CSV table of C-alpha atoms in Angstrom, one decimal:
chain,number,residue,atom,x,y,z
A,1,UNK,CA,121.3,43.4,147.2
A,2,UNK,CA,119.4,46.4,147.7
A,3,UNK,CA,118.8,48.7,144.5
A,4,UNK,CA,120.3,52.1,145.2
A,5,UNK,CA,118.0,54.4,146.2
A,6,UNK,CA,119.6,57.6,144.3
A,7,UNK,CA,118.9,55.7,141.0
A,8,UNK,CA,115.3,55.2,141.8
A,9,UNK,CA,115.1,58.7,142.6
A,10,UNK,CA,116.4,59.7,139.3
A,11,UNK,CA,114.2,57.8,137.5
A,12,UNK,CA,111.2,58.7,139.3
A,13,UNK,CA,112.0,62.1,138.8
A,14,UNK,CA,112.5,61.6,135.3
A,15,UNK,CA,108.5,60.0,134.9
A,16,UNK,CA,107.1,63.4,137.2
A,17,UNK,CA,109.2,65.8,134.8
A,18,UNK,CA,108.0,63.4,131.5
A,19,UNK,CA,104.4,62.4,132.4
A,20,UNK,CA,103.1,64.0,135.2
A,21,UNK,CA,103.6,67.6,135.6
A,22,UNK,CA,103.5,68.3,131.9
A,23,UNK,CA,99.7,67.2,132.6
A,24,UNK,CA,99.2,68.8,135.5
A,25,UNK,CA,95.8,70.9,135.5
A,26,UNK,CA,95.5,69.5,132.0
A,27,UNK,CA,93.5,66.4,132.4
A,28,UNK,CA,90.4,64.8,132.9
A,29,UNK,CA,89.7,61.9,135.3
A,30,UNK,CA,87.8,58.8,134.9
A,31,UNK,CA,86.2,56.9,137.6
A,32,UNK,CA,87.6,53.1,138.5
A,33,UNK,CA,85.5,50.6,139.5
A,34,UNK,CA,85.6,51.3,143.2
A,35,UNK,CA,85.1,54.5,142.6
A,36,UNK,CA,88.6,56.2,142.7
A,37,UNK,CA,89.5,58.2,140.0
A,38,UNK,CA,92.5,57.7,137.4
A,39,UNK,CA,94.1,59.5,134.9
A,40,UNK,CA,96.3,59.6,131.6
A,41,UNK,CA,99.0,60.4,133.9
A,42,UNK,CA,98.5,57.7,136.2
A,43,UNK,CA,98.7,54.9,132.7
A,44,UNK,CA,101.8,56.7,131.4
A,45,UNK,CA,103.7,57.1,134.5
A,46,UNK,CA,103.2,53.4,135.5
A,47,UNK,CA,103.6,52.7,132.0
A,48,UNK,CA,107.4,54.6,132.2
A,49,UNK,CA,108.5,53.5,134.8
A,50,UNK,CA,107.7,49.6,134.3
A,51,UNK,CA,109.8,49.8,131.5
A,52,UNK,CA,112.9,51.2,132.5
A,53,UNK,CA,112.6,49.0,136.3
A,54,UNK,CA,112.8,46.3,133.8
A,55,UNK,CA,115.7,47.6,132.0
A,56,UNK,CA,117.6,48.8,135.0
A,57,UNK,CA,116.4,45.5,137.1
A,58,UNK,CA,115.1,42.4,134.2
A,59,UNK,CA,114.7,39.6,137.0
A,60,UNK,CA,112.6,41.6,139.4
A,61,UNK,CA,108.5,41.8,138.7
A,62,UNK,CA,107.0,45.0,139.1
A,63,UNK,CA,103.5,45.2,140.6
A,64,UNK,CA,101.7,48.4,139.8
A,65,UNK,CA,98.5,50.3,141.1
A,66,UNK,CA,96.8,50.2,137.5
A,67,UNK,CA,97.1,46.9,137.1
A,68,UNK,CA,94.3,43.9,137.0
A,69,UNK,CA,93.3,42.7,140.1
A,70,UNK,CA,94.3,39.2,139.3
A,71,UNK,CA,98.0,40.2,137.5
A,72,UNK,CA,98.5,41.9,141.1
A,73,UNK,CA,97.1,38.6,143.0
A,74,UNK,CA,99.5,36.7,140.6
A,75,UNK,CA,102.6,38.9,140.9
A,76,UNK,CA,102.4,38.4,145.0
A,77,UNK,CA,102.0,35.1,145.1
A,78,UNK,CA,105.5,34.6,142.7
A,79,UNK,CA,107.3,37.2,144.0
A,80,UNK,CA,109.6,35.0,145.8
A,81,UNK,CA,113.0,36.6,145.3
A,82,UNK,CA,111.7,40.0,145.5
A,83,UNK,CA,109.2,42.2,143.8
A,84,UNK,CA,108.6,46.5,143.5
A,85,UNK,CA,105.3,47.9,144.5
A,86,UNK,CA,104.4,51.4,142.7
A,87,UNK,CA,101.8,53.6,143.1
A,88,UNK,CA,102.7,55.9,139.9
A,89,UNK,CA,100.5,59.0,141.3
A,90,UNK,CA,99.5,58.8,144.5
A,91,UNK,CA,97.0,61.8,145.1
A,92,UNK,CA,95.0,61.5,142.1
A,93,UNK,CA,92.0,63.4,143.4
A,94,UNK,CA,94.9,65.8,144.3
A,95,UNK,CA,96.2,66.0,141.1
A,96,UNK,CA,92.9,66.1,138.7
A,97,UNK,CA,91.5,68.7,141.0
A,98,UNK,CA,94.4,70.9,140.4
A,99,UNK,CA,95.3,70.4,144.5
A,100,UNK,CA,99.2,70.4,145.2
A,101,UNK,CA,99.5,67.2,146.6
A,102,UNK,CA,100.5,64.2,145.2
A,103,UNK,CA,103.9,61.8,144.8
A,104,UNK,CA,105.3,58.7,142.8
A,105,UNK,CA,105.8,55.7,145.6
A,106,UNK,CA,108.1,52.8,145.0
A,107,UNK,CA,108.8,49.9,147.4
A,108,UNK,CA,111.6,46.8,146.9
A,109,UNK,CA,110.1,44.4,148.7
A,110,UNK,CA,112.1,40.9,149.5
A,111,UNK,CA,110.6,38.1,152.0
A,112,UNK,CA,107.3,40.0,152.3
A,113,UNK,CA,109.2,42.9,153.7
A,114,UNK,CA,109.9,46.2,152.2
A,115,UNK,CA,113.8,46.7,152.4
A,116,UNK,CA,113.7,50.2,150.0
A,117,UNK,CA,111.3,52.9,149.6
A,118,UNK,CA,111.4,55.8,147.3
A,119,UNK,CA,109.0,58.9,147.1
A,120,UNK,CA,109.1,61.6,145.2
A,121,UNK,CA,106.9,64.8,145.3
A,122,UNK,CA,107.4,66.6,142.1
A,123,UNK,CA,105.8,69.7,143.2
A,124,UNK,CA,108.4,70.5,145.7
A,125,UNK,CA,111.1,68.6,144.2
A,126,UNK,CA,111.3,66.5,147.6
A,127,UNK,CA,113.0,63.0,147.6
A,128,UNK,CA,112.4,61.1,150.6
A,129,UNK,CA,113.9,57.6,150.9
A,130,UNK,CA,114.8,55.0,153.4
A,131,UNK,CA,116.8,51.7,153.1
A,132,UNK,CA,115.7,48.9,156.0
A,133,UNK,CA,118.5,49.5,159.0
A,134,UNK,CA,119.9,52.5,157.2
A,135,UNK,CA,117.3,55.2,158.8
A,136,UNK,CA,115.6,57.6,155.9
A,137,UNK,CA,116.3,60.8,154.5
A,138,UNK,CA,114.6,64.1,152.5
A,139,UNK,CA,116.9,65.0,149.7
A,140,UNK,CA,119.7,63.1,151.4
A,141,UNK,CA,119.5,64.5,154.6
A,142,UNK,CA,118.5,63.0,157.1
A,143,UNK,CA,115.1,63.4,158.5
A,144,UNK,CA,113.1,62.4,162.3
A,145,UNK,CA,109.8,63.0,163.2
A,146,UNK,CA,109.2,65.8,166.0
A,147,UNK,CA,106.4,66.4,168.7
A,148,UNK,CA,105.9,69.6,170.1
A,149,UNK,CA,105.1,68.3,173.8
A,150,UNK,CA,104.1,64.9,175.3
A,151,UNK,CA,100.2,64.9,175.1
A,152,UNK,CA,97.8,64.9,172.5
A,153,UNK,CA,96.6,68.0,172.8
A,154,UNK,CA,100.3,69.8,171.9
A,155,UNK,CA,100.0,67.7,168.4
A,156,UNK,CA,98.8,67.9,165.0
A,157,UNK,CA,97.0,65.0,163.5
A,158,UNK,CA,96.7,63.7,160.0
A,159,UNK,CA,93.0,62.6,159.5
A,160,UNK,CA,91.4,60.9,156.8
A,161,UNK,CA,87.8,61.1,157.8
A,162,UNK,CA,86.6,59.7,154.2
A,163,UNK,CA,87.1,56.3,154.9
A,164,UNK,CA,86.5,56.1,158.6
A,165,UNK,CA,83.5,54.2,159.9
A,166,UNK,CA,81.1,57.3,160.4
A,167,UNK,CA,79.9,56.1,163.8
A,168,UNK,CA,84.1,56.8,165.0
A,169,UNK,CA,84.3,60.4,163.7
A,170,UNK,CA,82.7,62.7,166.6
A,171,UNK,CA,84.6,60.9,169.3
A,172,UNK,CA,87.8,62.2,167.5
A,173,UNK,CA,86.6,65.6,168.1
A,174,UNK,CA,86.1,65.5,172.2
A,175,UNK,CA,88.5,67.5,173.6
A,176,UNK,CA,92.0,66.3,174.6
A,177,UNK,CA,92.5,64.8,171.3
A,178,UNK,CA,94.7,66.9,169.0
A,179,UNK,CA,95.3,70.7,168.6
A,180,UNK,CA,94.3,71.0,165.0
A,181,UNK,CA,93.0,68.7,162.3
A,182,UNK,CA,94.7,68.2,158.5
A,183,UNK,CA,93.9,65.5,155.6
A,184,UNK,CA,96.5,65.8,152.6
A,185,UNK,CA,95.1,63.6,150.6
A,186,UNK,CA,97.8,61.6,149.6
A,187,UNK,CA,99.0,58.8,152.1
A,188,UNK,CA,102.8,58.5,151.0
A,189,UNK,CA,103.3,62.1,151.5
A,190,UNK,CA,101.3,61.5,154.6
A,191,UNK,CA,104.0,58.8,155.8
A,192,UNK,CA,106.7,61.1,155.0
A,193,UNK,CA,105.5,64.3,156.3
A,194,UNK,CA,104.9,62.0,159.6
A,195,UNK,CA,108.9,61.4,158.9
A,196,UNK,CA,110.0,64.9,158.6
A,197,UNK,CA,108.1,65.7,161.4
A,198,UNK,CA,105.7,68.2,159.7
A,199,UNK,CA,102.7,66.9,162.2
A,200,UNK,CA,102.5,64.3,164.6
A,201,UNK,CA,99.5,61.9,164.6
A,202,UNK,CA,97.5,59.7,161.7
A,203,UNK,CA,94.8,58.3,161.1
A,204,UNK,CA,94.0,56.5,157.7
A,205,UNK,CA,90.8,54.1,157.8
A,206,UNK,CA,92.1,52.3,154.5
A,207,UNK,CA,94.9,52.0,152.6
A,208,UNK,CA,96.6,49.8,149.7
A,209,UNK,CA,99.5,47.9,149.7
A,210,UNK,CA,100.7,50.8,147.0
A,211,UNK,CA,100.3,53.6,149.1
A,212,UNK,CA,102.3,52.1,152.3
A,213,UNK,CA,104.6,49.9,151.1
A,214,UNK,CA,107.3,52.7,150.7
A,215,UNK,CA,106.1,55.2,152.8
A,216,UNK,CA,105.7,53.1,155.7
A,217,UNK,CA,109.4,51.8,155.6
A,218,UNK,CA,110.2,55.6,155.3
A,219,UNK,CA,108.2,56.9,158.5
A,220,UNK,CA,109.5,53.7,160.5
A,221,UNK,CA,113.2,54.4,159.3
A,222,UNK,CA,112.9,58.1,160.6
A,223,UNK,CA,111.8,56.9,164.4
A,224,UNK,CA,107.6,57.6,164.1
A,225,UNK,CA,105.9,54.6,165.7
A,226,UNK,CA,102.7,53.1,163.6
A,227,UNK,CA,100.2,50.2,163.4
A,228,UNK,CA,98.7,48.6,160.6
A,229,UNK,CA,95.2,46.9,161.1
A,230,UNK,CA,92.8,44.5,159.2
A,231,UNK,CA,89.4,43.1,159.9
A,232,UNK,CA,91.0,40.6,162.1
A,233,UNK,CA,93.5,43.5,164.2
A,234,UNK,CA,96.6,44.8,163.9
A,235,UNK,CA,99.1,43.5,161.3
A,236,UNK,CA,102.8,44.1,160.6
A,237,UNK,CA,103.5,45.7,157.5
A,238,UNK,CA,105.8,42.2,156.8
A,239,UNK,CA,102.3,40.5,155.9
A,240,UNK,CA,101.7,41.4,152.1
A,241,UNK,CA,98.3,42.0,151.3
A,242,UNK,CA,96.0,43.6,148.8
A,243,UNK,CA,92.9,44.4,151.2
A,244,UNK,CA,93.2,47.7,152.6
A,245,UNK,CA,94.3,48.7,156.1
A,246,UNK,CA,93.6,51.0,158.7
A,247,UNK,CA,96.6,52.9,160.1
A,248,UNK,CA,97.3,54.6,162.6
A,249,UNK,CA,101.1,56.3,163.2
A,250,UNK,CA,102.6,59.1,166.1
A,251,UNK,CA,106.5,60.4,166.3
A,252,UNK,CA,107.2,58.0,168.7
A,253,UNK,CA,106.1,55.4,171.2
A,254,UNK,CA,104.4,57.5,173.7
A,255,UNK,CA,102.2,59.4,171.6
A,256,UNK,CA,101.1,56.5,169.1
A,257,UNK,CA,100.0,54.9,172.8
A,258,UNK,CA,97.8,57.7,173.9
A,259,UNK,CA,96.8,58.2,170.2
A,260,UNK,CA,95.7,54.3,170.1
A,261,UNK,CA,93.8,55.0,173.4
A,262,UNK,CA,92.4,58.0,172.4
A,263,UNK,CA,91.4,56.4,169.0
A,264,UNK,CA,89.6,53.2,170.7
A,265,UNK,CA,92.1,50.6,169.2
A,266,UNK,CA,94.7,47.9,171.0
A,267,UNK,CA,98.5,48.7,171.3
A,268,UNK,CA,99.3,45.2,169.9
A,269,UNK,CA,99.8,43.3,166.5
A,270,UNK,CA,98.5,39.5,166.7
């Protein structure tokens, strides 16, 4: 059975208010090993919220961001009745630099599909959720993505240039592509804002298991359109991974195909 997504909103809202923005512009960041930074907040919120997923939940593993490589590896590979993905603050550049912009993501993920996500942005006090079949919703209403008109050129696009191949980034900028240009800097708000229509087209060049798993559920629920690609093309989100992925999401089919074209990348998943 699917957890109830109110719950998981109350306790992630219970780790922002207890963890995160009692830190906030507070704290100093340290540099991972691939060069990301991380924080106290980033250890205690994970730390929080492991425990009371397994006091709420005691037969479902709990994968986190700021854990080993190898304890993530292991956790996939067992998690055959079902398993949560969190990215306890997602946005840490965001967050350490004072910048507005960051979230807690939580996925339930059963049969190497995501069937609840969870997001909560504690600077707005936004909750956005979806359950798989059950569309998603902002607070508990329900949200869709929008498009101003049918071309490119009406939309706004959510670009993160930083992890784009450098050789692909001026062809984005030939005209006909997008009206204007954003990068939030946190990729579940990004799925979400996608959601509740606050732009229209994305771009990511890589992202973790982590900082999908819940938002991409959410963005699909809502009606946007997206791909998910690897070094050997397009994936579905249903094939668990730990190796980053480029996306690439619109508010609905017709855009995400001009986008793709625009872009330089196939329409379909193999």
């Amino acid at each position: 059975m699917t957890p109830d997504p109110n719950l998981i909103g109350d306790i992630l809202r219970e780790a922002a208010a207890t963890e995160i923005m009692p830190r906030f512009h507070s704290i100093l960041a340290e540099r991972k090993a691939d060069g990301s930074l991380v924080t106290e907040a980033d250890f205690a919120t994970q730390a929080r919220i492991v425990e009371t997923i397994a006091r709420e939940f005691p037969s479902t593993p709990l994968l986190g961001e700021e854990m080993t490589p190898e304890d993530q590896r292991r956790l996939l590979a067992e998690a055959d009745t079902g398993v949560w993905i969190l990215d306890p603050l997602d946005g840490t550049g965001n967050y350490a630099s004072g910048f507005p912009g960051f979230s807690i993501s939580l996925a339930f993920v059963e049969h190497a599909q995501a069937t609840l996500g969870v997001i909560y942005d504690p600077v707005r006090d936004e909750c956005f959720s979806a359950v798989r079949g059950g569309g998603a919703v902002l607070n508990g209403e329900p949200i869709r993505p929008f498009a101003p008109g049918p071309n490119l050129g009406d939309c706004l696009a959510m670009i993160d240039m930083k992890r784009l191949p450098p050789e692909r980034i001026p062809a984005l900028f030939r005209p006909g592509g997008f009206r204007s240009q954003r990068n939030l800097g946190s990729v579940a708000l990004d799925w979400c804002w996608l959601a509740a229509g606050r732009y229209q087209l994305y771009l990511h060049g890589g992202q973790k298991l982590w900082d999908y798993a819940a938002g991409h559920l959410i963005a699909s629920e809502a009606g946007a359109a997206s791909r998910l690609y690897t070094d050997r093309g397009a994936k579905e989100a249903t094939d668990l991974s730990l190796s980053p992925r480029l996306a690439v999401a619109a508010s609905d089919d017709a855009l995400l195909q001009r986008w793709l074209d625009f872009v330089g990348l196939p329409m379909h998943s193999t």
